[in-house]
Amino acid sequence: MVLIIAEKPSLARNIVAGIGGKMDKKDGYFIGEEYIVSWAFGHLFSLADIEAYQPGASGKWSLDRLPCFPEKFRFELRKSADKKGVDSGVKKQFKILESLCNRDDVDTIVNAGDADREGEIIVRLCVENALKSNKAQKRLWLPDQTPETVAKALTEMKDESEYDNLAGEGYARTYIDWLYGVNLTRYATIKTGKLLRVGRVIAPIVRAIYDRDMEIRNFTPEKYFVISSAEETNGEKVELLSKQKFTKDEFSKAEESAKLYNDTGAVVTSVTSKKDNIFPGKLYSLSTLQNVLGEKYKMSMTDSLKIIQKLYEEGYLTYPRTNSEYLATAEKDKMRSIISNISKLGYPVRFKDSKAIFDDSKIEAHSALTPTYKIPSKDKLSPDESKVYSTVFRRFVAVFCSEDCVAQKSEIKIKVGELEEFSLKGTVILEKGWTKYDDYTKKDKILPNLVVGDKVNINFAPQEKQTTPPKHYTITTLNNYLKNPFKDDKARAKELEESGDIDDADDYKAIFEGLELGTEATRSGIIDNAKKSGYIELKKDVYTILPGGEHFIESLGRLSISMDKYKTSELGKALKKVYRGEMTVDESVKLAEAEISEVFKKGRDTEIPRVVGVDTGKYGEIVGECPVCKKNVVRGKYNYGCIGFEDGCKFRVGINICKRDIPISEVRALLTEGKTASLGGFISKNGKYFEARLVLKDGNAVFSFEK
């Protein structure tokens, strides 16, 4: 008998469907003539906490027991939500797996975890802890969960040992994240007196949003001048904007330059026009699909991943946690079958054997997301599921569309003597082609009717402009940053405006080297944890830092915890070296231990004034009477504020001022007595600690340094 252990029950059911024939449902498994199929519930095992390595230690966090570097990491059955014991469902299912692994009639055990490093070790841990004798072990690798794919994969299983490097990367990632998370979370929390969840990837993600928001907050707009002209020639407006920029003090220079341009005159030197194909975007990786869903439907990464995963488990989409936008050359026959299936629905698709679609050099483990042979009927999917599925389906149709999108591309070049050459570009769609099936948002741009030799009427004049701050991160821009945090912002912005044939070699090099922050598999969950921790906020598709996130990043800085993109990427590179067999798991763990040791060495004697157990009241709680309009002051999300704000009253007191939480009792004293007690633990902009009272002055709360 062959025992197949799936990562979760839904996958087990799909494997049973792929096996076919009669299989009886038992308590915790299915059984037939040749196969037994059972399952885990995702992670049945998790790493033990610090106390497991320190006999006699209480559960109270203490600096004396940090840092903790286990000689050998220990896994335990996953605990229940209240942490008071092993989860009863987990315990029961592991007992079933243990019994099945050790059945006398089972000679082969198959790992059917999800096809990634996490799925690899989820099932390995079950087998390693359950199996009491040597048995043959195989790996079932599934790019999708359709019965056809399962049946084919069962005939192509490789020895489990061929995936040892993938497992090594999975274990290394688990150990390193434990070392950072457990040691630095306890250390930062003890030092600051406030729970700070520190992690290898969460810190640089929050840091990126913090840095961007600080740039915006501290941005001071500056006036500058350009020179431009928008006169009519042959009855059509010709807009010309010079590349020259002049500072706010150079208005006269701008005037002189404009006069020089006007005196010189402008002539059309070149007019070209040609028909050209516009190519569709690439197939989707997980993050590029999430980008589109975030922009178009304001769908969060957590929500979109949940739906994409469900569509995968139901057999409608291929494996979702992929970082590639390309297909493997070995999948050409499979794509021909899917294309044939789609063509029967009336879509004009044909197989295309192109390097822009099939490229093994840009695939690490999984190909791009595509539909499978199995196409859902409209009534099978919820509205949000339809949005996700149709986005993937329409992109697939666009990529393999037999109808080209043909455009007339025009360019007019206008020279102002030898001073400057202007280029006007226009595009007009002649044949819609694939754009009938997938999004194409660029509008036709028609150029003025000019010919070579035409003199262009110009009237250049200075035009005042202002510098603008950078934009907040969106789902798309943050995702693109995390995929390659070392890419030039201008290059990234240019790519966001384009589609089709973009040179993405540097991006894939960064991914394969481990330079990305997080992975397609983990990113959504980590960002969700940052939101739940009160570090960042997502409104529509825009991320902003919260006061808790500011406190988090600034506390890490004071504690010499430099979990920035450089440190995180170094560890990411180490994980990829483990995957390629260039580094052992132990060697990668030692790198993390050295970094953590340095943090403790630098910060051991750092003292941070702490405010422990500050009671800031409950949301909506009445604090007292407004000193300005006499209405109620209530406890809000970020402030103690007057409910009369809709009538124009602006009285409010921050819950956190200069990195120090203000107790509700002191705000009550401020409202009734006009002042608080002398409070310590404030931190100035230059990092200095100070003590002060809050006092009322002209209806505002201000600092007073009088004793």
XYZ file of C-alpha atoms in Angstrom:
707
model
C 0.000 0.000 0.000
C 1.038 3.584 -0.681
C 0.231 6.167 1.995
C -0.185 9.707 0.629
C -0.146 12.522 3.199
C -1.657 15.752 1.900
C -1.062 19.147 3.490
C -4.764 19.700 4.134
C -8.121 17.896 3.724
C -9.133 19.736 0.518
C -5.988 18.539 -1.252
C -6.591 15.006 0.028
C -10.051 15.016 -1.566
C -8.601 16.204 -4.884
C -5.952 13.468 -4.773
C -8.684 10.887 -4.168
C -10.529 12.255 -7.216
C -7.327 11.923 -9.267
C -6.761 8.335 -8.145
C -10.296 7.400 -9.210
C -12.066 4.161 -8.409
C -13.665 3.336 -5.095
C -12.060 4.671 -1.944
C -13.781 4.346 1.421
C -13.947 7.310 3.790
C -12.662 6.510 7.281
C -12.003 8.663 10.348
C -9.102 10.863 9.177
C -8.268 9.114 5.880
C -9.504 7.458 2.672
C -8.540 3.881 1.714
C -8.719 1.914 -1.523
C -7.045 -1.140 -3.014
C -3.683 0.529 -3.676
C -3.673 3.861 -1.862
C -4.387 5.352 1.558
C -4.842 9.132 1.517
C -4.666 11.143 4.751
C -3.840 14.730 5.635
C -2.442 17.314 8.020
C -4.178 20.588 8.887
C -1.352 22.722 7.564
C 1.228 22.937 10.363
C 0.680 20.117 12.888
C 4.084 20.941 14.373
C 5.653 24.228 15.457
C 8.968 25.131 17.053
C 9.053 24.936 20.842
C 9.275 28.194 22.797
C 12.363 29.403 24.705
C 11.200 27.805 27.977
C 11.489 24.330 26.413
C 15.267 24.815 26.108
C 15.681 26.215 29.627
C 14.458 23.731 32.250
C 12.933 25.353 35.304
C 12.364 28.694 33.552
C 9.039 30.367 34.196
C 6.893 31.818 31.445
C 7.858 35.353 32.454
C 10.079 37.048 29.892
C 13.536 37.910 31.192
C 16.681 39.423 29.681
C 18.700 36.907 31.673
C 17.569 34.136 29.334
C 18.309 36.025 26.126
C 19.525 35.479 23.533
C 18.513 31.830 23.215
C 20.354 29.810 20.534
C 19.246 26.138 20.698
C 21.883 23.509 19.915
C 19.119 21.488 18.266
C 15.723 22.936 17.433
C 12.749 21.060 18.843
C 9.331 20.747 17.232
C 6.144 20.157 19.212
C 2.577 19.422 18.228
C 0.768 22.706 17.709
C -0.816 24.154 20.835
C -4.428 25.225 21.203
C -5.427 28.885 20.834
C -5.191 29.449 24.609
C -1.649 27.950 24.652
C -2.633 25.680 27.564
C -1.997 22.406 25.788
C -1.848 20.587 22.461
C -4.783 21.298 20.147
C -7.104 18.294 20.459
C -7.818 18.108 16.706
C -4.102 18.261 15.913
C -3.342 15.543 18.447
C -6.047 13.250 17.050
C -4.959 13.675 13.423
C -1.300 13.065 14.236
C -2.236 9.839 16.037
C -4.056 8.752 12.867
C -0.991 9.593 10.738
C 1.279 7.785 13.188
C -0.886 4.673 12.976
C -1.049 4.785 9.161
C 2.711 5.332 8.730
C 3.450 2.250 10.796
C 0.897 -0.105 9.238
C 2.571 -3.339 8.137
C 0.941 -3.152 4.702
C 2.237 0.383 4.013
C 5.584 0.164 2.204
C 5.737 3.657 0.637
C 4.928 7.080 2.108
C 4.277 10.020 -0.212
C 4.753 13.674 0.738
C 1.870 15.623 -0.849
C 2.496 18.943 0.825
C 1.951 22.090 -1.223
C 4.609 22.416 -3.902
C 6.889 24.824 -1.999
C 9.428 24.830 0.846
C 6.772 25.226 3.530
C 4.624 22.386 2.204
C 7.746 20.247 1.954
C 8.567 20.450 5.661
C 4.957 20.333 6.903
C 4.610 16.712 5.771
C 8.257 15.806 6.481
C 7.789 16.761 10.124
C 4.719 14.531 10.368
C 6.582 11.562 8.880
C 9.799 12.148 10.857
C 7.859 12.179 14.133
C 5.512 9.330 13.263
C 7.567 6.721 11.400
C 9.267 4.062 13.515
C 11.008 2.076 10.732
C 12.539 2.714 7.326
C 10.136 2.847 4.396
C 10.368 4.161 0.849
C 9.472 7.854 0.622
C 8.279 9.695 -2.497
C 7.171 13.230 -3.397
C 3.930 14.145 -5.196
C 4.493 17.509 -6.920
C 1.291 19.173 -8.114
C 1.250 22.347 -10.254
C -2.556 22.268 -10.005
C -5.213 20.113 -8.347
C -7.256 18.844 -11.288
C -7.859 15.057 -11.436
C -5.901 14.903 -14.714
C -2.815 16.528 -13.171
C -3.012 14.363 -10.023
C -3.286 11.145 -12.085
C -0.292 12.128 -14.232
C 1.806 13.235 -11.236
C 1.225 9.875 -9.497
C 3.068 8.197 -12.376
C 6.008 10.638 -12.205
C 6.841 10.722 -8.469
C 10.498 11.180 -7.521
C 12.299 10.042 -4.378
C 11.753 12.396 -1.461
C 15.546 12.772 -1.157
C 15.586 14.769 -4.406
C 13.814 17.549 -2.491
C 16.286 17.634 0.424
C 17.636 21.069 -0.574
C 14.117 22.493 -0.716
C 13.473 21.054 2.743
C 16.781 22.513 3.930
C 15.683 25.969 2.802
C 12.357 25.446 4.581
C 14.009 24.419 7.858
C 16.575 27.229 7.645
C 13.826 29.801 7.100
C 11.845 28.398 10.045
C 14.850 28.409 12.403
C 16.049 31.894 11.398
C 12.584 33.425 11.704
C 12.224 31.808 15.151
C 15.603 33.208 16.270
C 14.715 36.732 15.191
C 11.082 36.653 16.210
C 11.453 35.099 19.652
C 14.718 36.728 20.759
C 14.150 40.236 19.425
C 10.434 40.419 20.229
C 11.161 39.593 23.892
C 14.206 41.857 23.983
C 12.424 44.891 22.480
C 9.315 44.338 24.588
C 11.265 44.073 27.851
C 13.344 47.152 27.002
C 10.428 49.373 25.945
C 7.704 48.046 28.228
C 5.366 47.650 25.240
C 4.767 44.549 23.111
C 6.773 44.926 19.890
C 6.537 42.065 17.403
C 9.939 42.016 15.723
C 10.520 39.757 12.724
C 13.043 39.235 9.950
C 10.623 40.447 7.270
C 7.967 42.477 9.106
C 10.559 45.048 10.258
C 11.854 46.085 6.798
C 8.304 46.135 5.390
C 7.120 48.499 8.126
C 10.398 50.430 7.756
C 9.729 51.026 4.043
C 6.277 52.461 4.774
C 7.637 54.499 7.709
C 10.470 55.998 5.623
C 8.113 56.914 2.789
C 5.590 58.524 5.149
C 8.336 60.482 6.929
C 9.516 61.776 3.538
C 5.973 62.934 2.812
C 5.454 64.434 6.284
C 8.742 66.330 6.236
C 8.499 67.378 2.608
C 8.721 71.101 1.924
C 7.499 72.070 -1.557
C 9.831 74.235 -3.561
C 8.837 76.595 -6.351
C 10.637 76.302 -9.701
C 10.075 77.466 -13.288
C 9.936 75.784 -16.676
C 9.275 77.329 -20.055
C 6.438 76.105 -22.244
C 4.474 76.989 -25.344
C 0.932 76.028 -26.466
C 0.267 77.954 -29.681
C -1.794 76.880 -32.683
C -0.240 75.857 -36.000
C -2.456 74.934 -38.960
C -5.444 75.316 -36.674
C -4.187 72.771 -34.087
C -2.598 73.377 -30.702
C 1.034 72.264 -30.401
C 2.143 71.854 -26.778
C 5.879 72.034 -26.098
C 7.480 71.784 -22.650
C 11.191 72.385 -22.288
C 13.361 70.013 -20.242
C 15.102 73.011 -18.697
C 14.319 73.811 -15.050
C 14.977 77.051 -13.225
C 15.046 77.587 -9.470
C 12.650 79.962 -7.704
C 15.346 82.678 -7.854
C 15.964 82.270 -11.597
C 12.760 83.754 -13.038
C 14.727 86.280 -15.085
C 16.857 83.471 -16.539
C 13.672 81.619 -17.480
C 12.398 84.786 -19.217
C 15.683 85.169 -21.103
C 15.589 81.531 -22.189
C 11.968 81.825 -23.349
C 12.841 84.936 -25.396
C 15.807 83.138 -26.972
C 13.587 80.196 -27.968
C 10.940 82.529 -29.426
C 13.539 84.521 -31.372
C 15.080 81.316 -32.757
C 11.816 79.774 -33.991
C 10.693 76.147 -34.280
C 10.607 73.847 -37.319
C 9.278 70.315 -37.908
C 12.331 68.186 -38.793
C 10.837 64.697 -38.844
C 7.436 62.998 -39.118
C 7.281 59.208 -38.937
C 4.353 56.849 -38.807
C 4.227 53.060 -38.809
C 1.940 50.207 -37.974
C 3.101 48.154 -35.005
C 1.789 45.462 -32.694
C 1.044 46.245 -29.066
C 1.762 43.220 -26.908
C -0.341 42.083 -23.948
C 1.021 42.005 -20.421
C 2.737 38.885 -19.128
C 0.949 36.037 -17.425
C 0.513 36.634 -13.700
C 2.740 35.816 -10.772
C 0.957 35.981 -7.421
C 2.150 39.507 -6.652
C 1.376 40.935 -10.118
C -2.123 39.428 -9.905
C -2.577 40.929 -6.436
C -1.399 44.280 -7.833
C -4.130 44.279 -10.470
C -6.829 43.140 -8.034
C -5.757 45.816 -5.552
C -5.779 48.612 -8.142
C -8.967 47.617 -9.934
C -11.133 46.224 -7.113
C -9.367 47.621 -3.983
C -8.957 43.997 -2.882
C -6.431 43.546 -0.045
C -3.586 41.061 -0.450
C -5.046 38.897 2.312
C -8.473 38.730 0.673
C -7.133 38.122 -2.822
C -4.780 35.352 -1.651
C -7.633 33.620 0.159
C -9.716 33.597 -3.032
C -6.814 32.583 -5.299
C -5.983 29.706 -2.919
C -9.607 28.548 -2.941
C -9.749 28.603 -6.754
C -6.545 26.525 -6.780
C -7.939 24.017 -4.295
C -11.082 23.696 -6.412
C -8.947 22.942 -9.465
C -9.667 26.121 -11.466
C -6.217 27.776 -11.210
C -2.655 26.506 -11.113
C -0.456 26.730 -7.989
C -0.803 30.328 -6.719
C 2.367 31.068 -4.743
C 4.535 31.556 -7.796
C 7.032 34.346 -8.381
C 7.236 33.805 -12.151
C 5.318 35.316 -15.069
C 6.577 32.643 -17.475
C 5.748 29.038 -18.353
C 8.106 26.059 -18.443
C 8.979 24.638 -21.855
C 7.890 21.215 -20.567
C 4.336 22.589 -20.265
C 3.794 23.307 -23.958
C 1.579 20.265 -24.568
C -0.416 21.056 -21.435
C -0.978 24.626 -22.684
C -2.080 23.311 -26.090
C -4.781 21.273 -24.345
C -5.982 24.239 -22.245
C -5.992 26.503 -25.320
C -8.020 23.894 -27.241
C -10.507 23.781 -24.374
C -10.841 27.581 -24.267
C -11.241 27.852 -28.053
C -14.349 25.658 -27.800
C -15.922 28.476 -25.758
C -15.550 30.795 -28.745
C -12.376 32.674 -27.781
C -9.889 33.324 -30.647
C -6.823 31.647 -29.127
C -3.928 29.713 -30.626
C -0.718 28.212 -29.298
C 2.313 30.525 -29.474
C 5.817 29.131 -29.001
C 7.523 32.316 -27.828
C 10.408 33.081 -25.469
C 8.218 35.895 -24.092
C 5.876 33.148 -22.776
C 8.022 30.021 -22.262
C 11.325 30.672 -20.490
C 12.836 28.133 -18.080
C 15.525 30.609 -17.002
C 12.861 32.727 -15.279
C 11.222 29.920 -13.301
C 12.499 28.927 -9.873
C 9.937 26.306 -8.855
C 6.543 27.211 -10.326
C 5.255 28.623 -13.585
C 2.933 31.587 -13.920
C -0.670 31.433 -12.746
C -3.022 30.166 -15.471
C -6.459 28.621 -15.774
C -6.556 24.817 -15.824
C -8.513 22.401 -18.019
C -11.377 22.818 -15.545
C -13.475 25.906 -16.325
C -16.150 26.908 -13.780
C -19.686 27.775 -14.765
C -20.788 31.298 -13.816
C -23.083 30.139 -11.007
C -20.206 28.233 -9.343
C -18.311 31.347 -8.272
C -19.102 34.203 -5.906
C -18.802 37.766 -7.298
C -15.293 38.201 -5.845
C -14.212 34.748 -7.044
C -15.473 35.663 -10.530
C -13.377 38.851 -10.468
C -10.225 36.919 -9.589
C -10.804 34.015 -11.974
C -11.785 36.223 -14.910
C -8.679 38.395 -14.372
C -6.431 35.333 -14.763
C -8.550 33.858 -17.558
C -8.661 37.091 -19.585
C -4.903 37.591 -19.324
C -4.361 34.001 -20.551
C -6.683 34.645 -23.512
C -4.830 37.907 -24.280
C -1.415 36.226 -24.238
C -2.526 33.428 -26.594
C -4.959 35.545 -28.640
C -4.840 34.828 -32.377
C -5.851 38.416 -33.134
C -3.049 40.986 -32.861
C -3.574 44.439 -31.450
C -2.386 46.704 -34.276
C -1.681 50.386 -33.709
C -0.551 53.351 -35.764
C 2.437 54.805 -33.919
C 3.472 58.325 -34.900
C 6.282 60.653 -33.879
C 6.876 64.306 -34.750
C 10.230 65.938 -33.997
C 10.411 69.716 -33.679
C 13.686 71.608 -33.286
C 14.243 75.049 -31.842
C 17.506 75.755 -33.649
C 20.264 73.894 -31.829
C 18.769 74.761 -28.434
C 16.409 71.812 -27.970
C 14.593 69.043 -29.862
C 11.021 68.178 -28.883
C 9.433 64.791 -29.590
C 5.655 64.349 -29.789
C 4.431 60.733 -29.771
C 0.970 59.447 -30.563
C -0.726 56.055 -30.846
C -4.015 55.130 -32.441
C -5.443 51.606 -32.142
C -6.394 50.268 -35.588
C -7.307 46.684 -34.680
C -8.286 45.921 -31.070
C -7.130 42.297 -31.069
C -6.428 41.007 -27.563
C -7.581 44.292 -25.958
C -11.178 43.082 -26.476
C -10.505 40.445 -23.796
C -8.009 41.987 -21.370
C -7.621 45.462 -19.891
C -5.822 48.087 -21.948
C -6.321 51.526 -20.437
C -4.217 53.792 -22.628
C -6.329 56.103 -24.775
C -5.679 57.006 -28.397
C -3.445 60.043 -28.723
C -3.703 61.846 -32.057
C -0.893 64.214 -33.070
C -1.386 67.554 -34.815
C -1.360 67.534 -38.612
C 2.183 68.704 -39.375
C 4.681 67.941 -42.146
C 8.452 68.274 -42.402
C 9.449 71.880 -42.918
C 6.402 73.390 -41.234
C 7.241 76.385 -39.075
C 5.612 75.915 -35.694
C 4.112 78.933 -33.986
C 5.617 79.274 -30.533
C 5.316 81.617 -27.597
C 7.473 80.234 -24.814
C 6.964 81.786 -21.388
C 7.965 80.925 -17.825
C 5.522 78.647 -16.037
C 5.587 78.298 -12.260
C 5.538 74.783 -10.796
C 6.109 73.174 -7.416
C 8.032 70.068 -6.435
C 5.719 67.335 -5.187
C 6.258 64.848 -2.360
C 6.654 61.133 -3.059
C 3.421 59.140 -3.032
C 2.323 56.762 -0.289
C 2.901 53.099 -1.015
C 0.000 51.316 -2.673
C -0.562 47.554 -2.946
C 1.156 47.685 -6.341
C 4.127 49.913 -5.503
C 4.836 48.143 -2.198
C 4.659 44.736 -3.888
C 7.061 45.863 -6.592
C 9.417 47.336 -4.006
C 9.429 44.110 -1.976
C 10.173 41.993 -5.059
C 13.322 43.997 -5.738
C 14.032 46.576 -3.000
C 17.279 47.657 -4.658
C 15.763 48.669 -7.984
C 15.897 52.324 -8.973
C 12.543 54.022 -8.326
C 12.546 55.734 -11.723
C 13.039 52.439 -13.551
C 10.225 50.883 -11.525
C 7.890 53.807 -12.212
C 8.594 53.566 -15.956
C 7.681 49.874 -15.947
C 4.393 50.577 -14.196
C 3.420 52.755 -17.161
C 4.294 50.090 -19.726
C 3.052 46.638 -20.612
C 4.312 43.759 -22.697
C 7.964 43.277 -23.548
C 9.867 44.719 -20.556
C 13.397 43.622 -19.712
C 12.850 41.898 -16.357
C 16.179 40.066 -16.098
C 17.288 42.111 -13.071
C 14.038 41.380 -11.214
C 14.361 37.620 -11.690
C 18.032 37.735 -10.748
C 17.035 39.481 -7.497
C 14.351 36.875 -6.778
C 16.624 33.893 -7.459
C 19.408 35.397 -5.351
C 17.009 35.905 -2.422
C 17.133 39.712 -2.452
C 13.352 40.078 -2.257
C 11.742 40.928 1.088
C 9.508 38.010 1.959
C 8.264 35.634 -0.732
C 5.092 35.205 -2.743
C 4.074 32.579 -0.161
C 4.666 34.702 2.960
C 4.283 38.357 2.002
C 0.502 38.659 2.344
C 0.517 37.089 5.825
C 3.362 39.284 7.076
C 1.700 42.490 5.849
C -1.536 41.326 7.475
C 0.350 40.806 10.781
C 1.756 44.333 10.505
C -1.800 45.645 10.150
C -3.073 43.563 13.083
C -0.152 44.754 15.220
C -1.225 48.361 14.666
C 1.945 49.244 12.730
C 0.411 50.101 9.356
C -2.998 50.817 7.884
C -4.486 49.960 4.498
C -7.269 52.201 3.202
C -8.570 51.295 -0.246
C -5.192 50.368 -1.733
C -2.944 52.885 0.106
C -0.628 51.967 3.014
C 0.233 54.478 5.737
C 2.203 54.242 8.973
C 0.326 54.338 12.284
C 1.616 55.752 15.596
C 2.312 52.179 16.704
C 4.449 51.671 13.615
C 6.390 54.861 14.253
C 7.038 53.749 17.831
C 8.067 50.290 16.541
C 10.630 51.566 14.007
C 12.043 54.276 16.275
C 12.363 51.817 19.171
C 14.272 49.390 16.952
C 16.662 52.192 16.068
C 17.294 53.071 19.710
C 17.900 49.390 20.459
C 20.402 48.991 17.579
C 18.102 46.502 15.818
C 18.863 47.345 12.194
C 16.410 45.001 10.488
C 16.495 46.897 7.208
C 16.325 45.650 3.635
C 20.090 45.050 3.574
C 20.152 42.726 6.590
C 16.993 40.892 5.541
C 18.268 40.422 1.991
C 21.561 39.003 3.253
C 19.619 36.340 5.120
C 17.419 35.790 2.063
C 20.551 35.168 -0.005
C 21.700 32.630 2.583
C 18.385 30.753 2.286
C 18.791 30.553 -1.498
C 22.314 29.214 -1.029
C 20.862 26.452 1.144
C 18.359 25.691 -1.639
C 21.184 25.480 -4.198
C 23.321 23.316 -1.909
C 25.987 26.026 -1.505
C 25.457 26.416 2.255
C 24.274 24.117 5.048
C 21.279 24.827 7.248
C 23.586 25.188 10.263
C 25.792 27.719 8.457
C 22.780 29.898 7.607
C 21.551 29.712 11.209
C 24.985 30.793 12.485
C 24.743 33.946 10.338
C 21.467 34.863 12.047
C 22.883 34.096 15.501
C 25.864 36.371 14.836
C 23.567 39.257 13.849
C 21.367 38.769 16.918
C 24.405 38.539 19.217
C 25.593 41.898 17.880
C 22.228 43.480 18.743
C 22.463 42.263 22.333
C 26.103 43.325 22.583
C 25.273 46.894 21.478
C 22.051 47.276 23.397
C 22.643 45.356 26.620
C 23.392 48.533 28.582
C 20.933 50.757 26.714
C 18.327 52.124 29.072
C 15.055 53.359 27.640
C 12.645 55.148 29.994
C 9.533 52.994 29.963
C 5.923 53.740 30.591
C 4.411 50.461 31.742
C 0.694 49.783 32.046
C -0.516 53.175 30.821
C -4.328 53.245 30.825
C -5.473 55.223 27.800
C -9.114 54.267 28.288
C -11.533 52.631 25.890
C -12.553 53.816 22.463
C -15.531 56.188 22.777
C -15.082 56.703 26.527
C -16.036 60.197 27.742
C -13.018 61.991 29.210
C -14.489 65.317 30.280
C -15.706 68.722 29.120
C -14.067 70.523 26.201
C -12.382 73.761 27.427
C -13.236 75.430 24.089
C -16.887 74.593 23.315
C -18.033 72.744 26.478
C -19.043 69.599 24.571
C -17.739 66.149 25.508
C -14.142 65.126 24.895
C -14.029 61.403 24.053
C -11.290 58.819 23.575
C -10.823 58.285 19.823
C -8.461 56.105 17.829
C -5.437 58.406 17.968
C -6.626 61.341 20.084
C -8.727 62.435 23.006
C -10.889 64.765 20.927
C -13.945 67.000 21.156
C -17.129 65.664 19.578
C -17.746 69.196 18.313
C -15.179 68.746 15.510
C -18.015 68.691 12.941
C -18.954 72.189 14.130
C -15.373 73.364 13.812
C -13.971 72.696 17.293
C -10.375 71.553 16.931
C -9.552 70.677 20.526
C -7.699 67.388 20.865
C -4.873 65.801 22.845
C -2.806 63.044 21.259
C -2.929 59.615 22.879
C 0.786 59.323 22.084
C 2.884 62.497 22.275
C 6.606 62.402 21.555
C 6.606 58.590 21.794
C 4.932 58.646 25.221
C 1.390 57.357 25.856
C -0.751 59.876 27.789
C -2.995 58.234 30.455
C -6.697 59.085 30.370
C -6.462 60.083 34.046
C -3.952 62.822 33.181
C -6.150 64.142 30.380
C -9.017 64.328 32.891
C -6.739 66.336 35.186
C -5.815 68.585 32.282
C -9.501 69.297 31.571
C -10.477 69.925 35.197
C -7.321 71.498 36.667
C -5.666 72.909 33.570
C -2.529 70.785 33.903
C -1.200 67.238 34.224
C 1.339 65.886 36.639
C 4.981 66.105 35.571
C 5.422 63.247 33.074
C 8.690 61.570 32.095
C 9.542 59.447 29.057
C 8.953 61.990 26.274
C 11.426 61.772 23.385
C 12.328 64.826 21.297
C 12.923 64.824 17.522
C 16.667 64.522 18.077
C 16.201 61.481 20.339
C 16.629 63.214 23.718
C 14.433 62.181 26.655
C 12.665 64.896 28.606
C 10.112 65.506 31.354
C 7.245 68.002 31.167
C 3.655 68.785 32.106
C 0.818 69.323 29.660
C -1.020 72.552 30.389
C -3.963 74.354 28.794
C -3.062 77.559 26.983
C -5.504 79.391 24.719
C -7.590 76.246 24.397
C -4.661 74.042 23.409
C -2.572 71.470 25.277
C 1.085 72.557 25.337
C 4.247 71.536 27.169
C 5.272 73.319 30.348
C 8.733 72.817 31.808
C 8.085 74.687 35.048
C 8.738 72.627 38.159
